[in-house]
Tab-separated table of C-alpha atoms in Angstrom:
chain	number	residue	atom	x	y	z
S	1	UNK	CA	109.680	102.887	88.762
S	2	UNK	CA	109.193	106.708	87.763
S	3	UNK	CA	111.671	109.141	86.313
S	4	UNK	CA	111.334	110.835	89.508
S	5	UNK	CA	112.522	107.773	91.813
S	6	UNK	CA	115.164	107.036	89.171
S	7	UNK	CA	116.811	111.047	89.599
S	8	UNK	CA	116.808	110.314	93.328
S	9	UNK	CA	118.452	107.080	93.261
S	10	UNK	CA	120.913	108.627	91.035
S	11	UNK	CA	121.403	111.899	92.236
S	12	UNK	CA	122.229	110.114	95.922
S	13	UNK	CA	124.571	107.838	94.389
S	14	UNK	CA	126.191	110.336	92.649
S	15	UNK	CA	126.225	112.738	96.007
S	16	UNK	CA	128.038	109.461	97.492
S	17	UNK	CA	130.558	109.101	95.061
S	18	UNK	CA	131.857	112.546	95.305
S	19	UNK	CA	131.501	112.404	98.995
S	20	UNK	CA	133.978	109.381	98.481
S	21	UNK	CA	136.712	110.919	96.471
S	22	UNK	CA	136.720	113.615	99.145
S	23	UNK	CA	137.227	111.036	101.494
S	24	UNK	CA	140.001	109.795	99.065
S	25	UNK	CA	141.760	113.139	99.538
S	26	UNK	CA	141.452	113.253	102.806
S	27	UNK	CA	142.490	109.943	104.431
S	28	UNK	CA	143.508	111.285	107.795
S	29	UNK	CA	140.071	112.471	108.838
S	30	UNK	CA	138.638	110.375	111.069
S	31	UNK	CA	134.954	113.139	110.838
S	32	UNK	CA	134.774	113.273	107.167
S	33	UNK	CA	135.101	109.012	107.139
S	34	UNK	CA	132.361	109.040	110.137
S	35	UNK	CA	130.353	111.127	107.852
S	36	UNK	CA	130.813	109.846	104.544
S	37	UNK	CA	130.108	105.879	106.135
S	38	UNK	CA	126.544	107.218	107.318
S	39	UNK	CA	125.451	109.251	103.922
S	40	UNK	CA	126.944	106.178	101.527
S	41	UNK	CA	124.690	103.842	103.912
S	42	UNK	CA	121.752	106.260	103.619
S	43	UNK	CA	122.405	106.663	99.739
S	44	UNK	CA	122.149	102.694	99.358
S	45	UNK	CA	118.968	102.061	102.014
S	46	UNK	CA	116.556	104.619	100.154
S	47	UNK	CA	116.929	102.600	97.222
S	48	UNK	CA	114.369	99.909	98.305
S	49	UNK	CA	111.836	102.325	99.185
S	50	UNK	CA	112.214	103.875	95.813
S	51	UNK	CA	110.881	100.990	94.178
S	52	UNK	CA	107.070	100.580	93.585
S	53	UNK	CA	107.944	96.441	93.671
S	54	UNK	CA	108.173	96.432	97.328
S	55	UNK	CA	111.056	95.741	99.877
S	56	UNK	CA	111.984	92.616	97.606
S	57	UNK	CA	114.075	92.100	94.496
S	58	UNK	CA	117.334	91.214	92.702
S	59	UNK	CA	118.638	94.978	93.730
S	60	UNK	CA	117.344	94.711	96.825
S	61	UNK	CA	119.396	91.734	97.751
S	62	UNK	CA	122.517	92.946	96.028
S	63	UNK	CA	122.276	96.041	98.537
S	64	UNK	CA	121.501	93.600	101.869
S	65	UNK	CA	124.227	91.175	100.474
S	66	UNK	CA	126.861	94.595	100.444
S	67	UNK	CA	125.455	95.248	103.746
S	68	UNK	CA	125.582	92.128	105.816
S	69	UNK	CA	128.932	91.135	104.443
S	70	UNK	CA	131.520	94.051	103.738
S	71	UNK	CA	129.941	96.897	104.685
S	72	UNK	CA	128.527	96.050	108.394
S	73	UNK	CA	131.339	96.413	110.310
S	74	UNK	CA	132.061	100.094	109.616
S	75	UNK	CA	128.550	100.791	110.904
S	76	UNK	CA	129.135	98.809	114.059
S	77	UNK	CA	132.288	100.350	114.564
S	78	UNK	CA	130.751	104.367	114.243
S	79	UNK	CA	127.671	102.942	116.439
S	80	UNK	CA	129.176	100.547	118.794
S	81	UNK	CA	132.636	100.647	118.527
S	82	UNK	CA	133.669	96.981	117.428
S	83	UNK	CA	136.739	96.508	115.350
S	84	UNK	CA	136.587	96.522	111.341
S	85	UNK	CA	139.447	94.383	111.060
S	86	UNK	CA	140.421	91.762	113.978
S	87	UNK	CA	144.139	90.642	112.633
S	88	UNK	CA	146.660	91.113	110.462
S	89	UNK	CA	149.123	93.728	109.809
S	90	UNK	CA	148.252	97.394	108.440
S	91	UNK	CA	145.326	98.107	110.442
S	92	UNK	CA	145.480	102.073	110.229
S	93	UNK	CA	142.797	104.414	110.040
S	94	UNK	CA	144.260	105.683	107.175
S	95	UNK	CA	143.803	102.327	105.554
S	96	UNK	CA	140.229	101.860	106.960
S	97	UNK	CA	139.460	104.785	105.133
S	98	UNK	CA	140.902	104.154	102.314
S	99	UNK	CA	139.256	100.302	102.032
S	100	UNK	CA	135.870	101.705	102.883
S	101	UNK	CA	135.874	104.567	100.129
S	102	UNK	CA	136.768	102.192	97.615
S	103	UNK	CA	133.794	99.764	99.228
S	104	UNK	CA	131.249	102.609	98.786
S	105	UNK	CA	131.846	103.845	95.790
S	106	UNK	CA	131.840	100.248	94.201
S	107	UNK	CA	128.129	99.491	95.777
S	108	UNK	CA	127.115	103.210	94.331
S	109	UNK	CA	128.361	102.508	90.629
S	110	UNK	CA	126.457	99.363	90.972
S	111	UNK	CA	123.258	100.916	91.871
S	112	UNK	CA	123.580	103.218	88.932
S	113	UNK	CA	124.636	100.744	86.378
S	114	UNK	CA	121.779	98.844	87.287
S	115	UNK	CA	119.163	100.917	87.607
S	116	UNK	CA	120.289	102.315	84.344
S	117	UNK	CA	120.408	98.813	82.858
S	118	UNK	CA	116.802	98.337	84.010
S	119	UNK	CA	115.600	101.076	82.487
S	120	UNK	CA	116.738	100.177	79.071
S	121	UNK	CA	116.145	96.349	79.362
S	122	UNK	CA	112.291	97.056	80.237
S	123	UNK	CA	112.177	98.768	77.582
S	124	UNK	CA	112.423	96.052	74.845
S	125	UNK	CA	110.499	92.947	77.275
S	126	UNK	CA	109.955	91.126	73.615
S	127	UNK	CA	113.354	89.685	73.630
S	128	UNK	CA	113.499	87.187	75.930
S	129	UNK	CA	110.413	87.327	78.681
S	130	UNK	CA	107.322	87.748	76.545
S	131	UNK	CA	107.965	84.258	74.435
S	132	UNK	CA	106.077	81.436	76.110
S	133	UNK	CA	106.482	78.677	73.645
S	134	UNK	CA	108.766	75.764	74.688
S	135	UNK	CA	108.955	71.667	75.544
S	136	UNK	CA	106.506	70.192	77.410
S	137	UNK	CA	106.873	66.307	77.912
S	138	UNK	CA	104.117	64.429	79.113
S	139	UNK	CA	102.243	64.567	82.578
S	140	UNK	CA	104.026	61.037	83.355
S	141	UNK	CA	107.521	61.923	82.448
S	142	UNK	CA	106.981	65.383	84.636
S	143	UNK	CA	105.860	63.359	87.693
S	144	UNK	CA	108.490	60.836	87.543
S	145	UNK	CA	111.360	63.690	87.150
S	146	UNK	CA	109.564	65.292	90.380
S	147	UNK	CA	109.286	62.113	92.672
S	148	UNK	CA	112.890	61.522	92.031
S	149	UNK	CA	113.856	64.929	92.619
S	150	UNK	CA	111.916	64.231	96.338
S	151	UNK	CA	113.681	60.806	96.944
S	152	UNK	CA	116.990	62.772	96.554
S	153	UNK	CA	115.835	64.906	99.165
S	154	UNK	CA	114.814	62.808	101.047
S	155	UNK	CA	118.393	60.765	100.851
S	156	UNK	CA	119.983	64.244	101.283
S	157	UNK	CA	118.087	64.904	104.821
S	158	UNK	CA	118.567	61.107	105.658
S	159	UNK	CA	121.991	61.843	105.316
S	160	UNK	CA	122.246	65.067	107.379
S	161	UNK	CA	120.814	63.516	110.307
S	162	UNK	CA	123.540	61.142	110.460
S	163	UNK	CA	125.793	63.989	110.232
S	164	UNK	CA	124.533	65.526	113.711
S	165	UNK	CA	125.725	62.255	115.949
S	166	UNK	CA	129.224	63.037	114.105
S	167	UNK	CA	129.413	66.680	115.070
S	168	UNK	CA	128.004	66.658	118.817
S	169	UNK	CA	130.669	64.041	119.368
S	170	UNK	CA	133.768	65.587	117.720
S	171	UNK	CA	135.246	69.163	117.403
S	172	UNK	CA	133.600	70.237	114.333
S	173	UNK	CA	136.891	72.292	113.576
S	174	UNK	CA	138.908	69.052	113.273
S	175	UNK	CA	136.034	66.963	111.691
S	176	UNK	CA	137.587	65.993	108.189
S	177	UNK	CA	135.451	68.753	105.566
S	178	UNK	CA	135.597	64.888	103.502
S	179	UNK	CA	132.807	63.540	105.606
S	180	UNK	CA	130.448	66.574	106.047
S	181	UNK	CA	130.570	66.885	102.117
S	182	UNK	CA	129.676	63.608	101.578
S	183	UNK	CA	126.072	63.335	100.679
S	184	UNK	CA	126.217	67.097	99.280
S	185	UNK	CA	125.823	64.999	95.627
S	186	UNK	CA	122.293	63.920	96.946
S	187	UNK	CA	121.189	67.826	97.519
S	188	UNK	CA	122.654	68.946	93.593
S	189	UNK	CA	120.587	65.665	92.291
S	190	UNK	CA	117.706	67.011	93.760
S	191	UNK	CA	118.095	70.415	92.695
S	192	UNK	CA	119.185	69.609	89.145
S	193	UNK	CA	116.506	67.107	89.091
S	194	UNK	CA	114.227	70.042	90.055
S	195	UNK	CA	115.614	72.218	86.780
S	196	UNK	CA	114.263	69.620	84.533
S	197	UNK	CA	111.307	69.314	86.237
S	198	UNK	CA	110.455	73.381	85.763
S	199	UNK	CA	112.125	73.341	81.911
S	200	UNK	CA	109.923	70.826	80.765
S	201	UNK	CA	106.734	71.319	83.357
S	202	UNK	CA	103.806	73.120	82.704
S	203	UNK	CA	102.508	73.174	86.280
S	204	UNK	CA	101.385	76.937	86.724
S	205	UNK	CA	102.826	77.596	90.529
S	206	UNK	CA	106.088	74.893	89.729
S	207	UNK	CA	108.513	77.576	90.716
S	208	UNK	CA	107.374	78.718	93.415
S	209	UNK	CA	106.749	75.118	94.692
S	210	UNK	CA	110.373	74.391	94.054
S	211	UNK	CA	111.798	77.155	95.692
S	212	UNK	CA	109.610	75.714	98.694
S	213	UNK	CA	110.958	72.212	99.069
S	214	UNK	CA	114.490	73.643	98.159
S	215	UNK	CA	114.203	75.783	101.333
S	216	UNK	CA	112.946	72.199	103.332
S	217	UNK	CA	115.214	70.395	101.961
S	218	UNK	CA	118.306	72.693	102.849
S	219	UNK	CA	117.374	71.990	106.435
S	220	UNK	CA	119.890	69.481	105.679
S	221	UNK	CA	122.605	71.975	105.610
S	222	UNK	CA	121.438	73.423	109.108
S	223	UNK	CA	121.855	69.952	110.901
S	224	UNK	CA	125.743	69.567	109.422
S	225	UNK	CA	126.254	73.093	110.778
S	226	UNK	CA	126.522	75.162	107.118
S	227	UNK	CA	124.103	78.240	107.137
S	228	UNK	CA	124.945	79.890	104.223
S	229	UNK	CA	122.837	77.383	101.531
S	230	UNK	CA	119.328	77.769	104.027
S	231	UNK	CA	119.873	81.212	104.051
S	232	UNK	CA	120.147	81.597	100.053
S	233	UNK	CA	117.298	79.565	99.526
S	234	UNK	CA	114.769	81.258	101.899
S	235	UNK	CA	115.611	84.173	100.073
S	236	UNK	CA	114.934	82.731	96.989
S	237	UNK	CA	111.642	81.190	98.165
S	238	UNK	CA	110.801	84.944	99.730
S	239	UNK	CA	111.536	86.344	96.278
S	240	UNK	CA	108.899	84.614	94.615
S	241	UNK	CA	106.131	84.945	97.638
S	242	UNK	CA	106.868	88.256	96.743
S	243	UNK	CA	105.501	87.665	93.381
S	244	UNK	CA	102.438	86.531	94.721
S	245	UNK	CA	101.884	88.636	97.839
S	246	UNK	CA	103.684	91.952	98.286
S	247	UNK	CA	105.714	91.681	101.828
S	248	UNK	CA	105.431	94.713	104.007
S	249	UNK	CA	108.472	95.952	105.385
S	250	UNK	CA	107.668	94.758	109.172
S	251	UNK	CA	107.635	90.773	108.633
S	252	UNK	CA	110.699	91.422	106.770
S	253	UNK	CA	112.712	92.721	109.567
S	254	UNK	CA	111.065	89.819	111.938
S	255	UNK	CA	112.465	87.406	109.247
S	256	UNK	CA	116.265	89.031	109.457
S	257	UNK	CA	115.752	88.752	113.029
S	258	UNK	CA	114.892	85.193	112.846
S	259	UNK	CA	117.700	84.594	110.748
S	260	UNK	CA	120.062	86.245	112.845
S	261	UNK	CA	119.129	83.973	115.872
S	262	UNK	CA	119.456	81.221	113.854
S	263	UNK	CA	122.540	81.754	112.483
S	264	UNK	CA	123.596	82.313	116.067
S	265	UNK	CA	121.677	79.020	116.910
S	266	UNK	CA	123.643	77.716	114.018
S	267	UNK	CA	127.321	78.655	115.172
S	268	UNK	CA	126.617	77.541	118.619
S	269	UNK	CA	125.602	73.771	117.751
S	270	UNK	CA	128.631	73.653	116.070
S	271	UNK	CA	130.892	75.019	118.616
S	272	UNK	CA	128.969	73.009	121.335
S	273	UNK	CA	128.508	76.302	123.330
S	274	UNK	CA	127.158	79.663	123.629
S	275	UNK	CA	128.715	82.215	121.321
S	276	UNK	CA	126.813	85.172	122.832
S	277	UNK	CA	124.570	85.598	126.036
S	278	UNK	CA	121.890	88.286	125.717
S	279	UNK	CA	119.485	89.123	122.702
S	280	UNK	CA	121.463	92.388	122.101
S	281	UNK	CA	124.722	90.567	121.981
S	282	UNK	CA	123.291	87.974	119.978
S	283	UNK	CA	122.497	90.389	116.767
S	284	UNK	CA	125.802	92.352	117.340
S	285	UNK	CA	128.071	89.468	117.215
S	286	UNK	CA	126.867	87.900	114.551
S	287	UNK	CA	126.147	90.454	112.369
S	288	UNK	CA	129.963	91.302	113.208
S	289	UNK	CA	130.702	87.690	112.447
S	290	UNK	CA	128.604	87.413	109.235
S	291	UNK	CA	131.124	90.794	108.149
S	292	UNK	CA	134.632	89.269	108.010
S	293	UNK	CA	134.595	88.896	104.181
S	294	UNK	CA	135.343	92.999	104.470
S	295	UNK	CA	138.951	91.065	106.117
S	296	UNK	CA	139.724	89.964	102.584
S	297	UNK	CA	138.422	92.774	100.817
S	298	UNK	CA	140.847	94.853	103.188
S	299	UNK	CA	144.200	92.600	102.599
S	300	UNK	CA	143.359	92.548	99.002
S	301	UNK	CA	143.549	96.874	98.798
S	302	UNK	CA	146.159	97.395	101.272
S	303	UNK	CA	148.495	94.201	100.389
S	304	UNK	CA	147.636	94.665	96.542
S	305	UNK	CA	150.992	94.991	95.454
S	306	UNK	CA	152.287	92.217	97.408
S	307	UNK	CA	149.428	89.758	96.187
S	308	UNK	CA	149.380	90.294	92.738
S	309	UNK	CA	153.342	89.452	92.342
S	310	UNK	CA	152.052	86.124	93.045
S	311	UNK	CA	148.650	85.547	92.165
S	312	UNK	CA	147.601	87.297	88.586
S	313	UNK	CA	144.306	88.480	87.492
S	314	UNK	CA	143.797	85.799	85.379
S	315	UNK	CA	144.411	82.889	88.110
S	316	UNK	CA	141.365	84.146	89.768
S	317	UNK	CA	139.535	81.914	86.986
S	318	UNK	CA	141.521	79.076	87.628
S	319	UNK	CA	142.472	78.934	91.131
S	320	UNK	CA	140.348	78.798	93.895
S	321	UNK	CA	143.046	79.844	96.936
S	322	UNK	CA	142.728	83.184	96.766
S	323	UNK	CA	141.350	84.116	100.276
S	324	UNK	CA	144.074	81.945	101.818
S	325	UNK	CA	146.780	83.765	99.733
S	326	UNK	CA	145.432	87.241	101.149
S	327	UNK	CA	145.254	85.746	104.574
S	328	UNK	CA	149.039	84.535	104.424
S	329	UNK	CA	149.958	87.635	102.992
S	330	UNK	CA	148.821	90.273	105.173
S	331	UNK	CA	149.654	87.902	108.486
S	332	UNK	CA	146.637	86.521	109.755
S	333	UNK	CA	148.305	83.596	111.526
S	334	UNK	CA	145.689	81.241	110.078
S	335	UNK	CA	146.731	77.771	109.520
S	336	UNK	CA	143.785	76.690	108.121
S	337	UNK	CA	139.986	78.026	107.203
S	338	UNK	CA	140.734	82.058	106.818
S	339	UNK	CA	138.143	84.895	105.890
S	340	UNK	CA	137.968	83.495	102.479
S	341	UNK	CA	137.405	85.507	99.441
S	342	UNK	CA	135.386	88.350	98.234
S	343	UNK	CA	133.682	89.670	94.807
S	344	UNK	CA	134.951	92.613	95.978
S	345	UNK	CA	138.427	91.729	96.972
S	346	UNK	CA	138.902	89.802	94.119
S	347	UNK	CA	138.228	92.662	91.237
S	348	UNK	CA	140.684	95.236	92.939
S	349	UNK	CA	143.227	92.610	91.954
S	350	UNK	CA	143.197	93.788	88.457
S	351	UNK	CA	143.405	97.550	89.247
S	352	UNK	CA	140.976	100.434	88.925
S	353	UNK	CA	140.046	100.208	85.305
S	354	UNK	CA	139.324	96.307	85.413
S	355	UNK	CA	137.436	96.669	88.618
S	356	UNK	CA	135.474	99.327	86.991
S	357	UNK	CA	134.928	96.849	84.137
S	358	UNK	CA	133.512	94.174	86.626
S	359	UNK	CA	131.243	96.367	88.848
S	360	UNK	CA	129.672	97.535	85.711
S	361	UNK	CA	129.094	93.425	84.119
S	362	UNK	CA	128.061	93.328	87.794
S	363	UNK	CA	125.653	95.895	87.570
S	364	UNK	CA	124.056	94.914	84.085
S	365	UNK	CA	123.549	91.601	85.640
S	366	UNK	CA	121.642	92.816	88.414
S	367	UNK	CA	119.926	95.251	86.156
S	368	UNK	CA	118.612	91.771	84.053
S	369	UNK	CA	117.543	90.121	87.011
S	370	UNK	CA	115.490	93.541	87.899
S	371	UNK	CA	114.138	93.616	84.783
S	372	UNK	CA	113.108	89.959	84.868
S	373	UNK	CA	111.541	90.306	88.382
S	374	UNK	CA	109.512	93.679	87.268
S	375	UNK	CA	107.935	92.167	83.883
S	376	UNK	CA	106.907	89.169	85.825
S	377	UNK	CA	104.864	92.012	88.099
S	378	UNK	CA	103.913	94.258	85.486
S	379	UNK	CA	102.516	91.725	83.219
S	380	UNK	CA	101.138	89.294	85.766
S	381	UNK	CA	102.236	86.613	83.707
S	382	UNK	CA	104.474	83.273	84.858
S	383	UNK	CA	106.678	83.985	82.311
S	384	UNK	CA	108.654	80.714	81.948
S	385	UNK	CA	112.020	82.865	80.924
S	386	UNK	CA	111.695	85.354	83.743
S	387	UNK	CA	111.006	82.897	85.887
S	388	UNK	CA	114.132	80.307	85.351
S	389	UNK	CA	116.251	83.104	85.388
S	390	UNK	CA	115.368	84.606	88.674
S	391	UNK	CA	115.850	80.698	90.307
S	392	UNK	CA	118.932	80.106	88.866
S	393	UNK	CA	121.039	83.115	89.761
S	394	UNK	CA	119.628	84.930	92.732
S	395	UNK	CA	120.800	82.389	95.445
S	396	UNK	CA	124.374	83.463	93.924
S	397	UNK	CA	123.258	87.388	94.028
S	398	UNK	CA	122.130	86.459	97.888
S	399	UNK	CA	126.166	85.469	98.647
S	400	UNK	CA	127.638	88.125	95.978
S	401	UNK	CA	129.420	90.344	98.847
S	402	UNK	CA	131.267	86.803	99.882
S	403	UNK	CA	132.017	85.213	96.547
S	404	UNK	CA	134.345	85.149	93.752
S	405	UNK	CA	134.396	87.139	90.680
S	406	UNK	CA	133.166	84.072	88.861
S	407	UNK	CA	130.576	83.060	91.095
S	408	UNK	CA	127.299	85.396	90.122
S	409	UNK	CA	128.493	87.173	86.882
S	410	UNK	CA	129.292	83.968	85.336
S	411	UNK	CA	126.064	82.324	86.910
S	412	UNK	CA	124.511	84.911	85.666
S	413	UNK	CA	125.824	85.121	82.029
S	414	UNK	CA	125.844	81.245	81.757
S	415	UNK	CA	122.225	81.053	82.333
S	416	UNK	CA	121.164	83.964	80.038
S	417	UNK	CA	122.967	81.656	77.147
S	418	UNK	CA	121.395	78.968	78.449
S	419	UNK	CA	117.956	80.514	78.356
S	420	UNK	CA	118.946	82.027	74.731
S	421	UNK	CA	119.620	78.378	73.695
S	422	UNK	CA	116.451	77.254	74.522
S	423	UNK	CA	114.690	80.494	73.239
S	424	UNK	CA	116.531	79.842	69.917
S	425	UNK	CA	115.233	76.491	69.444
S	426	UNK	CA	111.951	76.657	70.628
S	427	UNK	CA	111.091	80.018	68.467
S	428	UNK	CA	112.435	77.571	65.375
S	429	UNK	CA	109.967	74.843	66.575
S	430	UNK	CA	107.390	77.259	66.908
S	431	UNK	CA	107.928	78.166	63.525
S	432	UNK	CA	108.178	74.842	62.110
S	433	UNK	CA	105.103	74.099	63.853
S	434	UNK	CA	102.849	77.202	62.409
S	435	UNK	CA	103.928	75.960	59.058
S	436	UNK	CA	102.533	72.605	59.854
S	437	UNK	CA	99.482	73.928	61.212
S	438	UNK	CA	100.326	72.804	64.505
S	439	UNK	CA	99.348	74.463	67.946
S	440	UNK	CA	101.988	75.878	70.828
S	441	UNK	CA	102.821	73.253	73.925
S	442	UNK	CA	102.515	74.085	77.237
């Protein structure tokens, strides 16, 4: 990416900003919120089609994850006039304002941060992505590791389709969560099973393979009714298609589309009816539906206060009831299941400065990833470090606008020790080994 698509990314991010702090000042106006809703979406769409990589990459996901989950709503409401927030208490526009500056400007110092920590991590690729030496075991060892990564799979499907006599003849609301987990442990075999499999192979196209069969596999999720683990992983196999075939931007809106219906298709089978008649209705309502985590992010600015007398920063760590304490708190009437949580939500809790603090780790992160994905494209290389990283956190950067605080950035840092680790010790192997006189594996 030139210096010239960098200024306009960051001169329209900036323009946002201030655009936001005047909507800040002025919480009343219902024009200057209209207004400043459209520009922030414009500022964070162009960025896409700034990048040389194509339509697909870590950034690009980040802004699609904003979009879908917090940030859709307002745009259906200026367009088509459906509600922001369904329930609750202080649901004024004053308050919509107020939640959806704060939304905007966080997505904008994102962008920034990470375009700004792309720039300076492509500039020194030597320190992590350009090493190739590592462990290779033996051709035997690597097809045994696969096979049982298949039968786990295969138990893990085997599984689900026993799940789908159980839903069509209950109330999937009152099924016990117990008995659709079970046989979740079959799926994370599989998957981990799959991690060895690309550490330690030295087939050429092994990631791109396993991104395949994770998106088969996951059709497992579909048939107990969960859409959210298919959706991450066909984004995670598109992401590295992408590496091998750049995707124009028209079979990319035929595959939201698709995924639209599907989640539709999804939400029906497990309501045992129609959620939405019409192909119109069918995208609104669940794109609507697919934007409630902006619920928590809303109770979590308006009821801060009130929430963080009894739930601290530092419980957000530790505790994983967050969502349902917002819920309670700003009087959803939920009993059970709730809006859940947000990365967004959750950061306010800790005020401006500490939010600050996490939308820029945020934005480094993404930044990494970015970097990761472009050397991979520059250099036309399967770099094994790139590679691992991109597989290991992007299905969490797919779901950032709905998770925790600890759910991508500590993905994300977790696996850039782990790949450190293994850099660490294979760079002292290599050495040992050039001493020796012996050659690099794999």
């Amino acid at each position: 990416m030139g210096s010239k698509e960098i200024k306009i990314i960051l001169l329209s991010q900036l323009l946002s900003i201030f655009l936001g702090i005047c909507s800040l000042a002025f919480l009343s106006s219902t024009t200057l919120h209209f207004f400043y809703v459209l520009i922030a979406s414009i500022s964070l769409v162009i960025v896409p089609f700034c990048k040389k990589n194509g339509l697909v990459s870590p950034l690009s996901y980040f802004i699609l994850s904003f979009f879908v989950f917090v940030w859709m709503r307002y745009l259906l409401h200026i367009f088509f006039s459906m509600s922001v927030i369904s329930v609750g208490m202080g649901i004024t526009d004053a308050n919509l304002h107020l939640v959806a500056a704060y939304l905007g400007i966080s997505a904008n110092v994102i962008v920034i941060v990470s375009n700004l920590a792309t720039c300076y991590f492509s500039e020194k690729p030597r320190m992590i992505f350009k090493q190739e030496y590592r462990m290779v075991v033996p051709k035997l060892i690597q097809y045994l590791i696969l096979l049982c990564s298949l039968l786990a799979f295969g138990f893990f499907i085997l599984d689900s389709v026993r799940k789908i006599s159980i839903i069509r003849s209950s109330n999937y609301l009152m099924i016990s969560e117990t008995i659709l987990l079970q046989g979740y442990r079959y799926f994370s075999i599989g998957k981990h099973l799959l991690l060895l499999w690309l550490i330690f192979g030295n087939y050429k196209n092994r990631f791109f393979i396993a991104s395949s069969l994770l998106v088969v596999s996951s059709v497992g999720y579909l048939m107990r009714g969960a859409r959210g683990y298919a959706i991450m992983y066909i984004f995670l196999w598109l992401l590295f298609f992408s590496l091998k075939r750049k995707i124009k931007l028209l079979p990319l809106v035929a595959l939201g589309v698709a995924l639209i219906v599907m989640a539709n298709f999804i939400l029906s089978y497990r309501l045992k009816g129609s959620v939405a008649s019409g192909f119109g209705s069918i995208l609104l309502s669940t794109l609507h539906s697919q934007g409630a985590s902006v619920e928590s992010v809303f109770g979590s600015v308006v009821f801060h206060d009130t929430i963080a007398k009894e739930f601290s920063f530092l419980e957000l760590f530790t505790r994983n009831d967050y969502g349902i304490v917002v819920d309670r708190v700003r009087g959803t009437g939920f009993e059970r299941g709730g809006f859940g949580s947000s990365f967004f939500g959750e950061i306010y809790l800790g005020g401006i400065a500490l939010s600050f603090c996490f939308l820029t780790i945020a934005g480094i992160c993404i930044g990494f990833l970015e970097s990761a994905y472009n050397y991979i494209v520059k250099s036309k290389k399967a770099s094994f470090y790139a590679n691992l990283l991109l597989f290991m956190t992007v299905p969490n950067l797919v779901y950032l606008g709905r998770s925790s605080i600890k759910d991508f950035v500590m993905k994300c840092i977790s696996t850039t020790v782990i790949l450190l680790l293994l850099h660490t010790y294979t760079m002292y192997k290599e050495g040992r080994m050039m001493k020796t006189g012996g050659n690099k594996n794999g």
